[in-house]
Short mmCIF file of C-alpha atoms in Angstrom, two decimals:
data_model
loop_
_atom_site.label_atom_id
_atom_site.label_comp_id
_atom_site.label_asym_id
_atom_site.label_seq_id
_atom_site.Cartn_x
_atom_site.Cartn_y
_atom_site.Cartn_z
CA UNK G 1 -80.78 80.31 3.08
CA UNK G 2 -82.93 78.06 4.97
CA UNK G 3 -80.80 75.52 6.92
CA UNK G 4 -80.94 71.85 5.83
CA UNK G 5 -84.35 71.01 9.06
CA UNK G 6 -85.71 74.04 6.99
CA UNK G 7 -85.07 72.42 3.10
CA UNK G 8 -86.45 68.20 4.33
CA UNK G 9 -89.64 69.74 6.35
CA UNK G 10 -88.62 67.82 10.07
CA UNK G 11 -88.13 68.89 13.02
CA UNK G 12 -84.55 67.45 14.19
CA UNK G 13 -81.84 69.49 14.96
CA UNK G 14 -77.81 68.84 14.79
CA UNK G 15 -75.88 67.17 18.03
CA UNK G 16 -73.90 69.34 19.71
CA UNK G 17 -69.94 68.41 19.98
CA UNK G 18 -70.71 67.70 24.09
CA UNK G 19 -73.90 65.46 23.88
CA UNK G 20 -71.46 63.61 21.82
CA UNK G 21 -68.72 63.44 24.67
CA UNK G 22 -71.46 62.51 26.92
CA UNK G 23 -72.82 59.19 25.04
CA UNK G 24 -70.16 57.61 24.13
CA UNK G 25 -68.36 58.00 27.78
CA UNK G 26 -71.29 56.70 28.74
CA UNK G 27 -71.58 53.64 26.04
CA UNK G 28 -69.94 50.23 28.26
CA UNK G 29 -66.27 49.13 26.74
CA UNK G 30 -66.11 46.42 25.35
CA UNK G 31 -63.03 44.54 25.72
CA UNK G 32 -61.00 43.15 23.76
CA UNK G 33 -59.46 40.27 23.93
CA UNK G 34 -55.62 39.85 24.96
CA UNK G 35 -55.06 37.08 23.11
CA UNK G 36 -52.22 34.65 25.19
CA UNK G 37 -49.26 33.89 22.29
CA UNK G 38 -46.19 30.60 22.83
CA UNK G 39 -43.86 33.60 24.14
CA UNK G 40 -46.48 33.69 27.56
CA UNK G 41 -47.54 30.75 28.04
CA UNK G 42 -44.21 29.61 27.79
CA UNK G 43 -42.85 32.51 30.42
CA UNK G 44 -45.90 31.01 32.89
CA UNK G 45 -44.36 27.64 32.27
CA UNK G 46 -41.00 28.73 33.65
CA UNK G 47 -41.12 31.58 36.18
CA UNK G 48 -43.51 28.98 38.98
CA UNK G 49 -41.79 27.67 41.92
CA UNK G 50 -42.11 24.03 40.46
CA UNK G 51 -40.22 25.16 37.99
CA UNK G 52 -37.89 27.11 39.67
CA UNK G 53 -37.22 24.80 42.09
CA UNK G 54 -37.05 21.70 39.68
CA UNK G 55 -33.77 24.28 38.38
CA UNK G 56 -32.31 25.14 41.32
CA UNK G 57 -32.26 20.99 42.50
CA UNK G 58 -30.40 20.66 38.50
CA UNK G 59 -27.63 23.60 39.32
CA UNK G 60 -27.63 21.43 43.05
CA UNK G 61 -26.07 18.29 40.91
CA UNK G 62 -24.47 19.52 38.16
CA UNK G 63 -22.77 21.15 41.49
CA UNK G 64 -22.28 18.29 42.69
CA UNK G 65 -21.20 16.38 39.33
CA UNK G 66 -18.73 19.19 39.00
CA UNK G 67 -16.75 18.57 42.62
CA UNK G 68 -16.54 14.13 41.97
CA UNK G 69 -14.88 15.89 38.24
CA UNK G 70 -11.98 18.14 39.48
CA UNK G 71 -12.22 16.84 43.51
CA UNK G 72 -11.22 20.52 45.16
CA UNK G 73 -10.08 18.63 47.33
CA UNK G 74 -6.55 17.68 46.09
CA UNK G 75 -5.60 20.98 46.61
CA UNK G 76 -4.53 19.08 51.08
CA UNK G 77 -2.12 16.46 48.89
CA UNK G 78 -1.37 19.45 46.41
CA UNK G 79 -0.40 22.22 47.88
CA UNK G 80 -1.32 25.81 45.80
CA UNK G 81 -0.24 27.14 43.02
CA UNK G 82 3.02 28.88 42.91
CA UNK G 83 1.96 31.69 40.78
CA UNK G 84 -0.41 33.11 44.25
CA UNK G 85 0.65 34.56 46.50
CA UNK G 86 -0.12 36.18 51.05
CA UNK G 87 -4.32 38.20 50.32
CA UNK G 88 -4.02 37.37 46.86
CA UNK G 89 -4.20 34.14 47.30
CA UNK G 90 -6.67 34.19 49.55
CA UNK G 91 -9.36 35.61 48.20
CA UNK G 92 -9.03 33.19 45.76
CA UNK G 93 -9.78 30.42 47.89
CA UNK G 94 -12.21 32.39 49.63
CA UNK G 95 -14.17 32.50 46.33
CA UNK G 96 -13.36 29.40 46.16
CA UNK G 97 -14.24 27.74 49.31
CA UNK G 98 -18.02 29.42 48.60
CA UNK G 99 -18.81 27.47 45.07
CA UNK G 100 -17.21 24.42 47.27
CA UNK G 101 -19.90 24.78 49.93
CA UNK G 102 -22.46 25.37 48.11
CA UNK G 103 -21.66 22.08 46.10
CA UNK G 104 -22.15 20.61 49.28
CA UNK G 105 -18.14 19.95 49.68
CA UNK G 106 -17.88 19.24 53.24
CA UNK G 107 -16.34 22.78 55.22
CA UNK G 108 -14.47 21.11 57.99
CA UNK G 109 -11.70 19.06 54.87
CA UNK G 110 -11.75 23.10 53.39
CA UNK G 111 -10.83 24.65 56.52
CA UNK G 112 -8.52 22.26 57.56
CA UNK G 113 -7.09 23.01 53.99
CA UNK G 114 -7.24 26.78 54.99
CA UNK G 115 -4.93 26.35 58.02
CA UNK G 116 -2.50 23.89 56.40
CA UNK G 117 -2.01 26.51 52.98
CA UNK G 118 -1.91 30.38 55.15
CA UNK G 119 -1.43 29.54 58.74
CA UNK G 120 -3.88 30.31 61.09
CA UNK G 121 -4.73 33.44 61.23
CA UNK G 122 -5.04 34.16 57.69
CA UNK G 123 -6.53 30.80 56.76
CA UNK G 124 -8.64 31.39 58.96
CA UNK G 125 -10.07 35.37 57.48
CA UNK G 126 -10.03 33.07 54.16
CA UNK G 127 -12.56 29.71 55.64
CA UNK G 128 -15.15 32.93 57.26
CA UNK G 129 -14.67 34.87 54.41
CA UNK G 130 -15.84 31.93 52.54
CA UNK G 131 -18.62 30.82 54.45
CA UNK G 132 -20.17 33.77 54.14
CA UNK G 133 -19.76 34.00 51.26
CA UNK G 134 -21.30 30.23 50.09
CA UNK G 135 -24.56 31.05 52.56
CA UNK G 136 -25.20 33.57 51.86
CA UNK G 137 -25.21 32.30 47.86
CA UNK G 138 -26.64 28.88 49.41
CA UNK G 139 -29.57 30.79 50.75
CA UNK G 140 -30.23 33.59 48.00
CA UNK G 141 -30.30 30.36 45.39
CA UNK G 142 -32.74 29.49 47.81
CA UNK G 143 -34.95 32.61 48.46
CA UNK G 144 -35.43 32.02 45.24
CA UNK G 145 -35.89 29.38 43.99
CA UNK G 146 -37.45 27.35 45.89
CA UNK G 147 -39.65 29.25 48.51
CA UNK G 148 -42.76 29.59 46.70
CA UNK G 149 -42.59 25.78 46.11
CA UNK G 150 -41.54 24.79 49.44
CA UNK G 151 -43.36 26.66 51.74
CA UNK G 152 -46.97 25.02 51.08
CA UNK G 153 -45.36 22.36 51.89
CA UNK G 154 -44.82 22.87 55.65
CA UNK G 155 -47.90 21.24 57.45
CA UNK G 156 -46.72 19.23 60.26
CA UNK G 157 -46.69 20.08 63.71
CA UNK G 158 -42.58 20.07 64.24
CA UNK G 159 -41.82 21.84 60.69
CA UNK G 160 -44.43 24.47 61.74
CA UNK G 161 -42.74 25.01 64.57
CA UNK G 162 -39.47 25.39 63.12
CA UNK G 163 -40.64 27.70 60.58
CA UNK G 164 -42.11 29.70 62.68
CA UNK G 165 -38.91 29.75 65.29
CA UNK G 166 -36.35 30.81 61.98
CA UNK G 167 -39.22 33.37 60.53
CA UNK G 168 -39.29 34.83 64.49
CA UNK G 169 -35.86 34.58 65.63
CA UNK G 170 -34.03 34.76 62.37
CA UNK G 171 -30.53 36.21 63.62
CA UNK G 172 -30.64 34.09 67.50
CA UNK G 173 -32.07 30.68 66.15
CA UNK G 174 -29.22 31.02 63.31
CA UNK G 175 -26.53 31.74 65.53
CA UNK G 176 -27.54 28.84 67.61
CA UNK G 177 -27.09 26.25 64.22
CA UNK G 178 -23.81 27.78 63.32
CA UNK G 179 -22.24 27.43 67.35
CA UNK G 180 -24.57 23.41 67.46
CA UNK G 181 -21.93 21.73 65.30
CA UNK G 182 -23.79 18.46 64.81
CA UNK G 183 -26.12 20.76 61.82
CA UNK G 184 -25.43 20.31 58.71
CA UNK G 185 -24.63 23.80 56.97
CA UNK G 186 -26.20 23.84 53.49
CA UNK G 187 -29.27 21.74 55.39
CA UNK G 188 -28.78 25.39 57.27
CA UNK G 189 -28.84 27.37 54.33
CA UNK G 190 -31.83 25.73 52.94
CA UNK G 191 -33.88 25.31 55.92
CA UNK G 192 -32.97 29.11 56.67
CA UNK G 193 -34.29 30.09 52.91
CA UNK G 194 -37.83 29.15 52.94
CA UNK G 195 -38.46 30.64 56.39
CA UNK G 196 -39.34 34.09 56.31
CA UNK G 197 -35.50 34.87 57.69
CA UNK G 198 -33.92 37.73 56.52
CA UNK G 199 -30.26 38.36 55.05
CA UNK G 200 -28.95 40.21 57.36
CA UNK G 201 -29.44 38.56 60.35
CA UNK G 202 -28.97 35.34 58.61
CA UNK G 203 -25.40 36.49 57.54
CA UNK G 204 -24.49 37.90 60.92
CA UNK G 205 -25.30 35.51 62.32
CA UNK G 206 -23.17 33.30 60.02
CA UNK G 207 -19.94 35.11 60.81
CA UNK G 208 -19.99 35.11 64.34
CA UNK G 209 -21.79 31.03 65.44
CA UNK G 210 -18.92 29.84 62.98
CA UNK G 211 -15.60 31.58 64.14
CA UNK G 212 -15.17 28.85 66.82
CA UNK G 213 -15.67 25.69 64.85
CA UNK G 214 -13.56 27.19 62.09
CA UNK G 215 -10.58 29.15 64.48
CA UNK G 216 -10.38 25.59 65.96
CA UNK G 217 -10.00 23.57 62.30
CA UNK G 218 -7.59 26.50 61.02
CA UNK G 219 -5.28 25.42 63.42
CA UNK G 220 -5.49 22.24 63.41
CA UNK G 221 -4.58 22.27 59.52
CA UNK G 222 -2.46 25.50 59.85
CA UNK G 223 -0.10 23.35 62.93
CA UNK G 224 -0.40 19.41 61.15
CA UNK G 225 3.03 18.97 60.92
CA UNK G 226 3.19 18.97 64.44
CA UNK G 227 0.85 16.80 65.84
CA UNK G 228 1.97 17.07 69.43
CA UNK G 229 2.46 20.72 69.82
CA UNK G 230 -0.26 22.64 72.42
CA UNK G 231 -1.87 24.42 69.67
CA UNK G 232 -3.01 21.14 67.17
CA UNK G 233 -4.21 19.34 70.68
CA UNK G 234 -5.68 22.52 71.43
CA UNK G 235 -7.70 22.96 68.23
CA UNK G 236 -8.36 19.68 68.82
CA UNK G 237 -9.97 18.69 71.70
CA UNK G 238 -12.11 22.30 70.87
CA UNK G 239 -13.15 20.53 67.86
CA UNK G 240 -13.78 17.10 69.81
CA UNK G 241 -15.75 18.81 72.76
CA UNK G 242 -17.85 20.31 71.00
CA UNK G 243 -18.49 17.37 68.65
CA UNK G 244 -20.02 14.99 71.73
CA UNK G 245 -21.48 17.90 72.92
CA UNK G 246 -23.50 17.89 71.08
CA UNK G 247 -24.41 13.84 70.10
CA UNK G 248 -25.74 13.73 73.81
CA UNK G 249 -28.12 16.18 73.86
CA UNK G 250 -29.32 15.68 70.05
CA UNK G 251 -29.23 11.73 72.22
CA UNK G 252 -30.99 13.15 75.43
CA UNK G 253 -33.56 15.20 73.07
CA UNK G 254 -34.32 12.23 71.10
CA UNK G 255 -34.58 10.07 74.29
CA UNK G 256 -37.45 12.45 75.90
CA UNK G 257 -39.28 13.18 72.59
CA UNK G 258 -39.49 8.60 72.27
CA UNK G 259 -40.76 8.67 75.96
CA UNK G 260 -43.67 11.38 76.08
CA UNK G 261 -44.67 9.85 72.63
CA UNK G 262 -44.57 6.46 74.63
CA UNK G 263 -46.48 8.69 77.49
CA UNK G 264 -49.38 9.85 74.34
#
């Protein structure tokens, strides 16, 4: 019996499976274009740095509007709801404190309310817990939603110097910021979030650096009914003296910088 090659009179031989595999591997792969759908384009736009920054601005504006609408400062006049008391009330107050600081409610007002509602010791604990919670929420929002869009804008000499200080010496720098009474709480949170400061050093420095000022306001709130008591007077002195010292230091720094610019 003759095979197919012999019957056709040709001299070709059948190709082996190994040779076919080698030819298939050697052939260049033709790229298959992946269609970019509407969902992929929308997700890319929504996750862009400026879209996330716009979301952060919208959240902060909404939080500020909610504060103006609900007026949490009425706690100072109306008091805490009678259904809550003790440690449970302090925990609820700490959570509300943290959310209020994200919405730019002044911390001195909240610290006074903590002392007036819960006394010096429990009020200090609730205020410090709310301080750390609010700072952590602000830092996380700024880091996730604002850092990628704002870091390319750090081009000035002073901005780069501040960013380098916060990034390299995060704990020490933030501790000094918290101890200095002239730096706004929310501004420090978002500036730290834009830098490369770590999350843990930021929270530790916030917790430690906020103790003196928070304690002074909590004691003042707790002793507000006796304004001539030694505790109230000492607390007011602890509030006024650092504020005055900070104002003097800021004035001297500004005067020194102005003189340096005039000599250049």
